[in-house]
Coordinates of C-alpha atoms in Angstrom, one line a residue:
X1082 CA -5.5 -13.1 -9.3
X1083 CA -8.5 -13.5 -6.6
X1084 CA -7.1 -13.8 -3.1
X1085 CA -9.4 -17.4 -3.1
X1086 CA -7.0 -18.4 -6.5
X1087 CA -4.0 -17.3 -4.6
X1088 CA -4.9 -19.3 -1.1
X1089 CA -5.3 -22.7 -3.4
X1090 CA -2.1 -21.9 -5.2
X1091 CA 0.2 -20.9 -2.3
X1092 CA 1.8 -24.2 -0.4
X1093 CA 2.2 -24.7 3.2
X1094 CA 6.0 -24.5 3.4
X1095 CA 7.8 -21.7 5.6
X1096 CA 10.4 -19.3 4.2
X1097 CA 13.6 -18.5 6.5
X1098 CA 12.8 -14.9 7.2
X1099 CA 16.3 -13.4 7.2
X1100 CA 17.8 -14.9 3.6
X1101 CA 19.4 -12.2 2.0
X1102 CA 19.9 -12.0 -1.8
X1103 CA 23.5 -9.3 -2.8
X1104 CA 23.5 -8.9 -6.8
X1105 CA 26.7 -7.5 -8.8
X1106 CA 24.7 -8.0 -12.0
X1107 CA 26.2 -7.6 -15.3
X1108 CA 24.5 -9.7 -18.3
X1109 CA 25.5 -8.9 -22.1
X1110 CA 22.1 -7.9 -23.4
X1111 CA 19.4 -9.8 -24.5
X1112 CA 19.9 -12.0 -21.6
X1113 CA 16.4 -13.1 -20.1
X1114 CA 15.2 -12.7 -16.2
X1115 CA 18.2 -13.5 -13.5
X1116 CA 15.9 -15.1 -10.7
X1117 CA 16.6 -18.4 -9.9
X1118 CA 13.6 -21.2 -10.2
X1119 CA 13.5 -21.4 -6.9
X1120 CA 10.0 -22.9 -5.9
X1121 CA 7.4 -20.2 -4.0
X1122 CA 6.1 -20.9 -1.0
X1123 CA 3.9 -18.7 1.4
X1124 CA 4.2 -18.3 4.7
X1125 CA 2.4 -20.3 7.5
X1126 CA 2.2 -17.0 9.5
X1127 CA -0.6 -15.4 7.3
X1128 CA -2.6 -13.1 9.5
X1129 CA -6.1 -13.8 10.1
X1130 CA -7.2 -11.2 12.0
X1131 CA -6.9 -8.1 10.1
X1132 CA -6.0 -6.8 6.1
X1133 CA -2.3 -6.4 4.5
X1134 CA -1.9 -4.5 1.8
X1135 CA 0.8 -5.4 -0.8
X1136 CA 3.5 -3.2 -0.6
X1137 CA 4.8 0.1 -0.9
X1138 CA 7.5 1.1 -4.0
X1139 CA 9.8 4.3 -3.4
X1140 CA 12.5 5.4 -6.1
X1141 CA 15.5 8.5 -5.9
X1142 CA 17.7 10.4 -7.8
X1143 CA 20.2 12.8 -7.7
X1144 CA 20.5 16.1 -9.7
X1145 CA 23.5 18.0 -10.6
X1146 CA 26.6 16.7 -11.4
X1147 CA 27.7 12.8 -11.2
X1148 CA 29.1 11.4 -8.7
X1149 CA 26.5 12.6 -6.3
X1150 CA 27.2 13.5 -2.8
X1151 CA 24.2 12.5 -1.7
X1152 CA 23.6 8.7 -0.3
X1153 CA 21.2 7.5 -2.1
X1154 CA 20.6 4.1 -0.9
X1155 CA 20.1 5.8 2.3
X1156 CA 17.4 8.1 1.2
X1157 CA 15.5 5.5 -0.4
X1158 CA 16.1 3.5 2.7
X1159 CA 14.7 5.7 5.0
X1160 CA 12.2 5.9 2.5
X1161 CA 11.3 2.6 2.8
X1162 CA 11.5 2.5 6.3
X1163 CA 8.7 5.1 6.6
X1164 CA 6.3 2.8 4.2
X1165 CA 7.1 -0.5 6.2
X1166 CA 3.5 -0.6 7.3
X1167 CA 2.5 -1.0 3.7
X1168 CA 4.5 -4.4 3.9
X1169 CA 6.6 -6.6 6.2
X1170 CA 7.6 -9.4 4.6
X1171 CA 10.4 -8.7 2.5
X1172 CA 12.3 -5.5 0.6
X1173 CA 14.8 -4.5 -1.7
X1174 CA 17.0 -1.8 -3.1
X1175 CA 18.2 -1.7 -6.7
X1176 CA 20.8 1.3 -7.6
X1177 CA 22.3 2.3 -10.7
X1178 CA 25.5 5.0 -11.1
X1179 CA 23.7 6.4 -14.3
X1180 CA 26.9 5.1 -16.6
X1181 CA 26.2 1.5 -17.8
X1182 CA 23.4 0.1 -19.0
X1183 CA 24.2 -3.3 -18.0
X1184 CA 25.2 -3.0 -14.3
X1185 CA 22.7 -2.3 -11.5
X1186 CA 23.7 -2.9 -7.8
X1187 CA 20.9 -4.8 -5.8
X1188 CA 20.4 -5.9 -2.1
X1189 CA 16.9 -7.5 -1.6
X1190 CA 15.8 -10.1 0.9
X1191 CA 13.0 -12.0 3.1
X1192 CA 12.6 -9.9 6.7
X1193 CA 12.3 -6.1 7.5
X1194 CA 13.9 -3.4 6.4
X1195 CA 16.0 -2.8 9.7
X1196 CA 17.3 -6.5 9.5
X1197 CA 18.1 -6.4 5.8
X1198 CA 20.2 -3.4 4.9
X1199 CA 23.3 -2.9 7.0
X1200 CA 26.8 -1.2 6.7
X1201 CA 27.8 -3.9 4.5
X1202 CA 24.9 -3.9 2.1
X1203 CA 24.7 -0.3 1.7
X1204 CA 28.0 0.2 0.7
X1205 CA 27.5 -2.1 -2.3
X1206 CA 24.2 0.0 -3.2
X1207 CA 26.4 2.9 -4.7
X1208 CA 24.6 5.1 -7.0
X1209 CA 23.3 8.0 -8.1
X1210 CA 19.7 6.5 -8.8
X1211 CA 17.8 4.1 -7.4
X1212 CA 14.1 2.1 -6.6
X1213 CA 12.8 0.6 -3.5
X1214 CA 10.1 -1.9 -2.2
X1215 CA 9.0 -3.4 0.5
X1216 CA 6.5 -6.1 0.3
X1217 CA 3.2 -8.0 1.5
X1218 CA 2.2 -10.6 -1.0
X1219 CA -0.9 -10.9 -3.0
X1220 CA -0.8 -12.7 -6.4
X1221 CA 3.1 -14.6 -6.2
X1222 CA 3.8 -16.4 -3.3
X1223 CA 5.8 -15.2 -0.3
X1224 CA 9.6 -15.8 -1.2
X1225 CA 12.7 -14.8 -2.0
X1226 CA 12.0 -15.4 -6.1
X1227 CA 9.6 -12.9 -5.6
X1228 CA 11.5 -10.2 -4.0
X1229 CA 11.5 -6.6 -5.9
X1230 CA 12.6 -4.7 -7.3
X1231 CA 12.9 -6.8 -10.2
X1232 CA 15.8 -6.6 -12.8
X1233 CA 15.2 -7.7 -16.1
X1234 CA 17.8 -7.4 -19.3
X1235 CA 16.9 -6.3 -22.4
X1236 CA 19.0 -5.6 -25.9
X1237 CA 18.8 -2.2 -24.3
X1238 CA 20.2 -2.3 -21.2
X1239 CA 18.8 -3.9 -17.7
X1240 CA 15.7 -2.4 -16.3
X1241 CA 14.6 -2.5 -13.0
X1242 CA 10.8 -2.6 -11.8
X1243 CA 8.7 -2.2 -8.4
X1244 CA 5.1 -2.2 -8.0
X1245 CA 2.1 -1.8 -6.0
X1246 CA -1.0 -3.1 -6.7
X1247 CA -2.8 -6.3 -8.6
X1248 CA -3.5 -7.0 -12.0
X1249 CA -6.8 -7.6 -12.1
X1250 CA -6.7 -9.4 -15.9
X1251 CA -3.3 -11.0 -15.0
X1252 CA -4.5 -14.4 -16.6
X1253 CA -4.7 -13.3 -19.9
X1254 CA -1.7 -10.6 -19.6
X1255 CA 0.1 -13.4 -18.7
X1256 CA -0.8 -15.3 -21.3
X1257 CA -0.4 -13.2 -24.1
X1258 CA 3.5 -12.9 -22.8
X1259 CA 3.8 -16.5 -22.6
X1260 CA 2.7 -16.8 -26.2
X1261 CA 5.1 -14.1 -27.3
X1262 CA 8.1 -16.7 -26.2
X1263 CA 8.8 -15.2 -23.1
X1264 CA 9.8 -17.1 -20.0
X1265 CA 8.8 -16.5 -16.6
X1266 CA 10.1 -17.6 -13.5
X1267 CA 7.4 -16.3 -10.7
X1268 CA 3.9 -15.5 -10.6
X1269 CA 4.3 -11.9 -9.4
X1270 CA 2.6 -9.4 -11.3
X1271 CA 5.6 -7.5 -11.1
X1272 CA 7.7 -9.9 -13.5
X1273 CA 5.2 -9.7 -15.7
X1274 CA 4.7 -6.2 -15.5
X1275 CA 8.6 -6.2 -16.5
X1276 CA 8.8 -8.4 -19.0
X1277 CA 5.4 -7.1 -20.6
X1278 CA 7.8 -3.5 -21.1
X1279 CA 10.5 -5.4 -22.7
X1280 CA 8.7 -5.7 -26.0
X1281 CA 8.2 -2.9 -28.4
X1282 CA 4.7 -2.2 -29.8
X1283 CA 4.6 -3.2 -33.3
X1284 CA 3.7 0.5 -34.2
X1285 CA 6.1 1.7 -32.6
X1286 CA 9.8 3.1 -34.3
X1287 CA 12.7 2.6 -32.3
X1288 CA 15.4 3.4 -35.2
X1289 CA 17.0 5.9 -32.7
X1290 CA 17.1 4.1 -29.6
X1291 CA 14.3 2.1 -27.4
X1292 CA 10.8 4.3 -26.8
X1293 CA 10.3 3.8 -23.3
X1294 CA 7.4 6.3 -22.9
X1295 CA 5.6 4.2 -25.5
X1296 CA 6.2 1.2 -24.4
X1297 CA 5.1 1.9 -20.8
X1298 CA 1.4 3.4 -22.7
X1299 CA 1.4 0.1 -24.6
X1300 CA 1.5 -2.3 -21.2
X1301 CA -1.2 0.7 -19.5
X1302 CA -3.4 0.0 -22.6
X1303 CA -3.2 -3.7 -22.1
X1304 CA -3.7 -3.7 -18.2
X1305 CA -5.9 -0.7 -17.0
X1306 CA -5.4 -1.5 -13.0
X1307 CA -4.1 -2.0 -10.6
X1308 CA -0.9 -0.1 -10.1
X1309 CA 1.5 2.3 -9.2
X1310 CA 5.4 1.7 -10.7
X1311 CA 8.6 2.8 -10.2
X1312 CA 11.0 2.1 -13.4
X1313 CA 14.4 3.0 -13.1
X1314 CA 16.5 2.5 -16.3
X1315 CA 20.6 3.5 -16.1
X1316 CA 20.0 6.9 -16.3
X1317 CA 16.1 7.9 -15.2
X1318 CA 13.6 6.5 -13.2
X1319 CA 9.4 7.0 -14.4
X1320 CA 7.0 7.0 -12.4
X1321 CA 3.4 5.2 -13.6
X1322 CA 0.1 5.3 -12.0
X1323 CA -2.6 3.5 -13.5
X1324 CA -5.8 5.2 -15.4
X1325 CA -7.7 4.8 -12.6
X1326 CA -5.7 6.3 -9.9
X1327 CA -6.2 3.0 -7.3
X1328 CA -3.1 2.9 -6.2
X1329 CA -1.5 6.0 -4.4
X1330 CA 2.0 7.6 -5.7
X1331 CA 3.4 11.2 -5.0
X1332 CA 6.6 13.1 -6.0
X1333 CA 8.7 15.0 -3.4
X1334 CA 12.0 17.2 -3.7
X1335 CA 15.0 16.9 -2.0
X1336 CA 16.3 20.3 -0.9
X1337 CA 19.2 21.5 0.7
X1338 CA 19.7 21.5 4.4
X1339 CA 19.8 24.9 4.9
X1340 CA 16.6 25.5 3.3
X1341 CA 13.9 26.9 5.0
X1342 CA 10.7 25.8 6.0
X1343 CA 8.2 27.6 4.0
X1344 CA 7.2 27.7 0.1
X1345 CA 10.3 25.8 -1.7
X1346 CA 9.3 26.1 -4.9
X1347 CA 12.2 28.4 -6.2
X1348 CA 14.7 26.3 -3.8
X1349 CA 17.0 24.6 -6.2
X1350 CA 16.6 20.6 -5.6
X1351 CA 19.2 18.4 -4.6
X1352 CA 17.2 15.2 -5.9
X1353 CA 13.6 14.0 -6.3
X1354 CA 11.8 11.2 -5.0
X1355 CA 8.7 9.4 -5.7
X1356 CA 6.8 7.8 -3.1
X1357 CA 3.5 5.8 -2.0
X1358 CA 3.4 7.9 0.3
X1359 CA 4.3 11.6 1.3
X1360 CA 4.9 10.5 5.0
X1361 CA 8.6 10.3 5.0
X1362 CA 9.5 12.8 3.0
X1363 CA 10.4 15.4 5.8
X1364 CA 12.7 12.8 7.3
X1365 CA 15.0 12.6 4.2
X1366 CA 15.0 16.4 3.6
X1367 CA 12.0 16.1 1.2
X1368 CA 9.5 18.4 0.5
X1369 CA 5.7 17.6 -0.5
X1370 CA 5.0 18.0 -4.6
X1371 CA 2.1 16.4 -6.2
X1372 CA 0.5 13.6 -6.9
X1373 CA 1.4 11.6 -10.0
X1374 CA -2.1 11.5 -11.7
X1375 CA -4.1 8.7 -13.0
X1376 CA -2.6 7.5 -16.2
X1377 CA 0.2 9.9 -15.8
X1378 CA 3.9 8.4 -17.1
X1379 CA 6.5 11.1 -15.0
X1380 CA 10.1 11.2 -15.8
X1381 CA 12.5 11.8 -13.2
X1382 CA 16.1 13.1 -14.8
X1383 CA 18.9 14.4 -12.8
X1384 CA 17.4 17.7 -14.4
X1385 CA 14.0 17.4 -12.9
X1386 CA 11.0 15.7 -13.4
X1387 CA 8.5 15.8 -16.4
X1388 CA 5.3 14.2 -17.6
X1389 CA 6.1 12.4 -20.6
X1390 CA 2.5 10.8 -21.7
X1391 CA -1.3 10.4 -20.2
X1392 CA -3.2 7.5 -21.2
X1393 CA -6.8 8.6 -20.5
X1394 CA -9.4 5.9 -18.9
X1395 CA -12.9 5.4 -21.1
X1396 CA -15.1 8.8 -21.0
X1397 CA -18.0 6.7 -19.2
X1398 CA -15.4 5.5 -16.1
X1399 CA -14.7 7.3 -13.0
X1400 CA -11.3 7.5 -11.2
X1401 CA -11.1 5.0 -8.6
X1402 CA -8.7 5.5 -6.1
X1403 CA -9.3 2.8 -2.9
X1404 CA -11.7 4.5 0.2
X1405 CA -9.8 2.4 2.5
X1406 CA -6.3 4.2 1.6
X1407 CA -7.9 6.6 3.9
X1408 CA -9.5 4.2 6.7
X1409 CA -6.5 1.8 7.4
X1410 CA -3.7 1.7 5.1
X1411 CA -1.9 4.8 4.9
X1412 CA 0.2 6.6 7.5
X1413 CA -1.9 9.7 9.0
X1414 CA 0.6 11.9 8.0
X1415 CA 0.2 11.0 4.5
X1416 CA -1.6 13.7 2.2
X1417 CA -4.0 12.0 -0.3
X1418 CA -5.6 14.4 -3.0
X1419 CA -4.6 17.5 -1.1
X1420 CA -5.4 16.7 2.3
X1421 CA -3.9 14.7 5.1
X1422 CA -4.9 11.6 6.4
X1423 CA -5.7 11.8 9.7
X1424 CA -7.7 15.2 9.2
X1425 CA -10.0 12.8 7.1
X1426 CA -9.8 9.6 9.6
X1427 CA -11.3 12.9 12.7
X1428 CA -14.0 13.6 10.0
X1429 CA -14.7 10.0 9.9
X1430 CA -15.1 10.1 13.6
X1431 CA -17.3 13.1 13.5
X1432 CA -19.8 11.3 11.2
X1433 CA -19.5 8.8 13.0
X1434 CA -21.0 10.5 15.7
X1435 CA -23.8 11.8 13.5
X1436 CA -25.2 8.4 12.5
X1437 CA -24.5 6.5 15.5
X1438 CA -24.8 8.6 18.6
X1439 CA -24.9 6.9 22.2
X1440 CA -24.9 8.1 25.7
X1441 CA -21.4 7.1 27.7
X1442 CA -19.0 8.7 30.1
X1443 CA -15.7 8.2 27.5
X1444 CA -14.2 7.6 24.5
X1445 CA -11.6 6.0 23.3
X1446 CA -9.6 4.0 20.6
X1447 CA -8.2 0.5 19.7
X1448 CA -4.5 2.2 19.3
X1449 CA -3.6 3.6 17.3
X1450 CA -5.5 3.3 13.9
X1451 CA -8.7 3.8 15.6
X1452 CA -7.6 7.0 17.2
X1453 CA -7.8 9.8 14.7
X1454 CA -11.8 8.6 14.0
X1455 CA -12.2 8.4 17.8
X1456 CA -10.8 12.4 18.7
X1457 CA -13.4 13.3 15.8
X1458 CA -16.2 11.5 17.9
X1459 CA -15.0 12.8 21.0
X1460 CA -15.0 16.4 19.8
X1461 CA -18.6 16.3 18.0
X1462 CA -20.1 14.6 20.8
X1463 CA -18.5 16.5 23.4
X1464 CA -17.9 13.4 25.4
X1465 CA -14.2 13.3 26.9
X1466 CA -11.7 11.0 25.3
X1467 CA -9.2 8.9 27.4
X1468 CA -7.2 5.9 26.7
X1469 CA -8.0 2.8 28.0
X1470 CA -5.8 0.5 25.9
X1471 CA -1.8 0.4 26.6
X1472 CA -0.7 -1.8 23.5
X1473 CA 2.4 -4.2 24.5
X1474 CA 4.8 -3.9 21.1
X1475 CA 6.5 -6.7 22.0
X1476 CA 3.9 -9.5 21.5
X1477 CA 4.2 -11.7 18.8
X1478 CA 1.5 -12.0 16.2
X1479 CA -1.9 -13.6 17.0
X1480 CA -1.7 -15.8 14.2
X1481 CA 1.4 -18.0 14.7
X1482 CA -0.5 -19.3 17.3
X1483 CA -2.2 -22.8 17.0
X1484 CA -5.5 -22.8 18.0
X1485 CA -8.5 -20.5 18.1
X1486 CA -8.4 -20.3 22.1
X1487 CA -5.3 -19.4 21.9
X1488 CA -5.0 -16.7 19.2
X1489 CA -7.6 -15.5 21.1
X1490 CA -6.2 -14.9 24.0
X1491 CA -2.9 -13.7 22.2
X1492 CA -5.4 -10.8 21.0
X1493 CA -6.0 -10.0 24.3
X1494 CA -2.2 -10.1 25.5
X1495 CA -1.5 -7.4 23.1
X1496 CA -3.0 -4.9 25.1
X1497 CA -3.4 -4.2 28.9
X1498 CA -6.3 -2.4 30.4
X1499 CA -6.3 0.9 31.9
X1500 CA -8.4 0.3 35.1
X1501 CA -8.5 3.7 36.7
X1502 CA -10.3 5.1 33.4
X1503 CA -11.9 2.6 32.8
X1504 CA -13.7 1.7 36.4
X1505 CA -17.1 2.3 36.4
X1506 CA -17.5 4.2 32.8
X1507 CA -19.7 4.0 30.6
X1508 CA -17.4 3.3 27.2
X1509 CA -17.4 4.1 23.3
X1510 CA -14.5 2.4 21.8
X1511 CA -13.6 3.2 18.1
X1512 CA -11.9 0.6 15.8
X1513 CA -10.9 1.4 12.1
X1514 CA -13.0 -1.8 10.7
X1515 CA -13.8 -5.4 11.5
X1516 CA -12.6 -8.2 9.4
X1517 CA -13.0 -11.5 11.3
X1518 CA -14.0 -10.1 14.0
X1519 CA -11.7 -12.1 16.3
X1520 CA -9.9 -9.2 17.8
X1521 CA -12.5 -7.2 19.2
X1522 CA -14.1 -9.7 21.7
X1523 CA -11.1 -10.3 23.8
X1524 CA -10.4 -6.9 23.9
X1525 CA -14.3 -5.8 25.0
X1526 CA -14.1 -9.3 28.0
X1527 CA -10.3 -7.1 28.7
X1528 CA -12.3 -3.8 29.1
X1529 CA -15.2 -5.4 31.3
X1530 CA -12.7 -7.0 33.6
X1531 CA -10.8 -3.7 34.2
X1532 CA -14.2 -2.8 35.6
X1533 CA -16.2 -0.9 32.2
X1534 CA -19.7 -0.5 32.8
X1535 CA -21.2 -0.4 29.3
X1536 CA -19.2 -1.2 26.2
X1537 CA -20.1 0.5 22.9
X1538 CA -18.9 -0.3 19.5
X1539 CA -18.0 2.3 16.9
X1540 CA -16.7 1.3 13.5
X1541 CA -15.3 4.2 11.1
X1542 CA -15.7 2.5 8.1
X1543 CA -18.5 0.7 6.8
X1544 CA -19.2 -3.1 6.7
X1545 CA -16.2 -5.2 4.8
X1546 CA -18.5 -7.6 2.7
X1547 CA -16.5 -8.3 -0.6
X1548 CA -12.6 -9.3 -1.3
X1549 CA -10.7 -7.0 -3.2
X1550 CA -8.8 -8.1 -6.6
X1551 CA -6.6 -4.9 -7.2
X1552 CA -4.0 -5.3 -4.3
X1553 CA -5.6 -5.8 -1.0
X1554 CA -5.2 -8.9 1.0
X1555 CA -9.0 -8.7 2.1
X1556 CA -10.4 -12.3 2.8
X1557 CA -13.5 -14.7 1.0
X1558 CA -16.8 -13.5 1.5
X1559 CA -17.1 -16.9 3.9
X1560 CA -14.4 -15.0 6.2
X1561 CA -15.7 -11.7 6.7
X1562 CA -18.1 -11.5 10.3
X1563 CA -20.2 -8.7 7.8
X1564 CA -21.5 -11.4 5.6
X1565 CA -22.4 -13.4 8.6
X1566 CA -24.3 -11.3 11.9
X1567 CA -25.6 -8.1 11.5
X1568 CA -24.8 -5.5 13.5
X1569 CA -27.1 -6.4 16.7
X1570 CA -25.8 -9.9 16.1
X1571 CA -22.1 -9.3 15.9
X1572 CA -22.6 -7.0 19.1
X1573 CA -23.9 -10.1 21.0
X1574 CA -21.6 -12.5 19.5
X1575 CA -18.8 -10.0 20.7
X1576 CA -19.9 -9.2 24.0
X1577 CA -20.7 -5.3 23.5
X1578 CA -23.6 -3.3 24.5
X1579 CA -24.2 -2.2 20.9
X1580 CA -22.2 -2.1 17.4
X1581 CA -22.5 0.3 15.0
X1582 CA -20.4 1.3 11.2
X1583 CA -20.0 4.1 9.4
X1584 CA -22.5 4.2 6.6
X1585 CA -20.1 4.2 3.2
X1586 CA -22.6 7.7 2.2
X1587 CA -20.5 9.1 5.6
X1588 CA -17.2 7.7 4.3
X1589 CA -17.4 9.3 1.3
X1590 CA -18.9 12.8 2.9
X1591 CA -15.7 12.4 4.7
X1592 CA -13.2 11.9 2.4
X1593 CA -14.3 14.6 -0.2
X1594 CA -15.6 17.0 2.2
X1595 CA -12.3 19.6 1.8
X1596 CA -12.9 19.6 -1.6
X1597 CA -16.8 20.0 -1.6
X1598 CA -16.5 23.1 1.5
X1599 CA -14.0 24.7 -0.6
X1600 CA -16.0 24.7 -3.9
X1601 CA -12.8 22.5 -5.5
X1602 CA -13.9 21.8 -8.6
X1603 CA -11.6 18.8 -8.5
X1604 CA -14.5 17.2 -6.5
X1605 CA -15.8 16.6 -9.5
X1606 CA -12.8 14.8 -11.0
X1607 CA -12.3 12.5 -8.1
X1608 CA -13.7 9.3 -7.3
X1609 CA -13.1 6.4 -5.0
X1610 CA -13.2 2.7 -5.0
X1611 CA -15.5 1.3 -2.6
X1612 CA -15.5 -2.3 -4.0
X1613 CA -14.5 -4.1 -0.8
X1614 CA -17.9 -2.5 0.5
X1615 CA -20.1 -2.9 -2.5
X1616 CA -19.2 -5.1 -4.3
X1617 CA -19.0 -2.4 -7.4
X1618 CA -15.7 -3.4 -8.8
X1619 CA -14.2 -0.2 -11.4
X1620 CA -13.1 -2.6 -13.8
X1621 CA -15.2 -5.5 -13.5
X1622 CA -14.7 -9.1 -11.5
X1623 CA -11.2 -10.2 -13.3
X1624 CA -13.2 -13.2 -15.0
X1625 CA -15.8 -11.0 -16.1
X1626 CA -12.8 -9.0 -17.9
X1627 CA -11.7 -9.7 -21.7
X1628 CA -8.9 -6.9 -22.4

């Protein structure tokens, strides 16, 4: 669903952040869906100065023997706790103890993750597997209904899904289930993503027991992007990526505590994880793997982990994982196809420089996104870099408040102004992107009251000129300042000396310049999605699409 559908769909009405939703459930099989009709609503506190993405999905199990001594519910949330950037506005744990099929404990709930999961929750979240989430809405509106993971119930056993991403033909998906008989109760993607897996393929036996693997390549057939899932069943949990590799998902291993710090590949794991993102994985005791590839269905046992299937995309399409995974979404300590992200975000930076040079005394960030991009500057210039922002943490958002003026200046009260660097300088300040371009001007009047000479504009990403359909709250066309003033214009409009982006030829030289230097022939395999900038969507506009 287009972000414009969504906006007309979603209603005015505010949730109460903190409701908390505890599930014991047990359902004889062939039950349907458990969620309550409770009516969605979306938050009045949407933010209109910047992008959300939709969420981040983490999932754990134990190896060895049964009962585990491992706390799994506190892996996966500290798991989650390192993805909260990917998504504030709700979360939820679903557990399993790997012995019944029908019984899967569940804590989920509006708010963040610190707020949610206490002493009390977390003792009900016994397991020896388990799946996370923790959300930013896209398609589905922004309530409790819509919490994940999701549990369904099949004749099987219950099943329990979380996602990241956007289908992009969800109309028709969504159809097809409706006309199967099939009740839903939200307009999440992820429901439907669940209750698309509950069906066998007609051509598919299941004499001995329910195909999983097959039934998982049936819904990838059906919905080529976008997403990355986490399915955790009462014994295993896989781990999907779609064909095209947009969304991000990794595998780490657990290993012991006294295990050293070097190559663990012959350490003997204590559990395995499967991530967003690789960021947290040193804080639970995790080590780095791989990557689940596109198309790639992994099973994670309390054995190991194993790929199970690969559903190839068409010969004529290229992987398309999202650019801006790189520019703003991830955490810098992330590794993306082999490399970190912040060593990519100081290459940025050092383009940056290349195509957009300017004489100035200093350079700096808007903290703290902007600031890997801004040390790459700083070192190919050879200009010094010094703060000049000191960001205030305890500020609410901008865009609670109720007017223009006002949000504006909220902007502004974020940050305070260093004076003493910034007196007198001559200034290149590096943001990540420009949305609305509502943020930037109160911080560049901030600057020039704190005394800055000249103000210069540096954006490490290209113009944002389209809205994205696979996952990324990214606004109309209407809404984006790109589509509106040009460079010279928006400079003007936001009070800088000049304004300048990254051209999306440097973001690219950026991102795949490890791979390139190093003669990696899996240069050649890789590909990005650079839709929000182009307008070239991988799979099509989603009315354009008849799967």
């Amino acid at each position: 669903m287009s972000a414009p559908q969504q906006q007309q769909q979603q209603s005015q009405q505010q949730q109460q952040q903190h409701v908390r939703v505890v599930e014991q459930q047990q359902v004889e099989p062939a039950e349907a869906v458990t969620s309550s009709m409770e009516s969605e609503s979306i938050s009045a506190s949407k933010e209109l100065t910047g992008l959300t993405h939709e969420c981040g999905v983490f999932g754990a199990i134990a190896c060895g023997d049964w009962p585990t001594q491992m706390d799994i519910a506190h892996v996966i949330c500290l798991g989650l706790v390192a993805l909260q950037h990917r998504g504030q506005e709700s979360a939820g744990i679903a557990t399993s103890e790997g012995k019944c099929s029908k019984n899967f404990n569940v804590h989920k709930g509006m708010g963040m993750i610190s707020t949610l999961f206490n002493d009390d929750s977390m003792k009900k979240l016994r397991g020896n597997l388990g799946i996370g989430h923790t959300r930013y809405s896209t398609a589905g509106g922004s309530g409790v209904v819509n919490c994940q993971p999701f549990v369904v119930h099949t004749t099987h056993g219950a099943l329990a899904l979380a996602h990241n991403g956007e289908l992009v033909n969800n109309e028709s998906l969504r159809r097809e289930v409706l006309a199967r008989g099939v009740g839903l109760s939200t307009h999440s993607d992820s429901e439907l993503i669940a209750q698309s897996l509950c069906c066998a393929p007609e051509d598919v036996s299941e004499l001995d027991g329910p195909n999983w693997p097959a039934r998982i390549r049936h819904f990838m057939m059906l919905a080529p992007l976008s997403y990355s899932l986490v399915i955790m069943l009462k014994d295993k949990i896989y781990a999907v990526r779609d064909t095209y590799g947009n969304r991000p998902l990794c595998i780490g291993k657990i290993v012991p505590i006294n295990a050293g710090h070097g190559n663990n590949s012959d350490t003997p794991a204590d559990g395995w994880v499967v991530s967003s993102e690789s960021c947290g994985f040193l804080s639970i005791g995790a080590r780095y793997v791989r990557e689940v590839e596109p198309g790639e269905i992994v099973e994670l046992s309390r054995s190991g982990y194993r790929t199970v299937d690969i559903v190839e995309r068409p010969d004529f399409k290229r992987m398309a994982f999202c650019i801006f995974e790189y520019v703003y979404f991830a955490r810098g300590d992330s590794i993306f196809e082999g490399q970190m992200v912040y060593t990519v975000r100081l290459q940025c930076g050092r383009q940056l420089w290349r195509e957009a040079p300017v004489e100035a005394d200093i350079v700096s960030s808007v903290p703290e996104s902007g600031t890997a991009a801004a040390h790459g500057y700083a070192r190919e210039s050879g200009i010094e870099f010094a703060e000049v922002l000191c960001r205030n943490r305890y500020v609410g958002r901008t865009f609670i408040q109720p007017s223009t003026r006002l949000r504006q200046l909220g902007v502004a009260k974020k940050f305070g102004a260093l004076s003493e660097n910034v007196a007198g300088k001559r200034l290149v300040l590096i943001d990540d992107s420009i949305v609305r371009g509502n943020t930037i001007g109160p911080i560049i009047k901030l600057l020039r009251d704190a005394g800055a000479r000249e103000v210069h504009i540096r954006i490490a990403s290209p113009p944002l000129q389209y809205p994205c359909y696979m996952g990324i709250n990214i606004p109309t066309r209407e809404e984006l300042i790109a589509n509106k003033l040009n460079p010279d214009q928006l400079a003007r409009h936001v009070g800088a000396d000049s304004l300048a982006y990254l051209s999306v030829e440097g973001l690219v030289e950026a991102v795949q310049l490890k791979h390139r230097d190093a003669g990696d022939s899996k240069s050649k395999a890789t590909g990005h999605c650079t839709a929000c900038l182009t307008g070239e969507y991988p799979g099509g506009l989603p009315d354009e699409l008849s799967w």
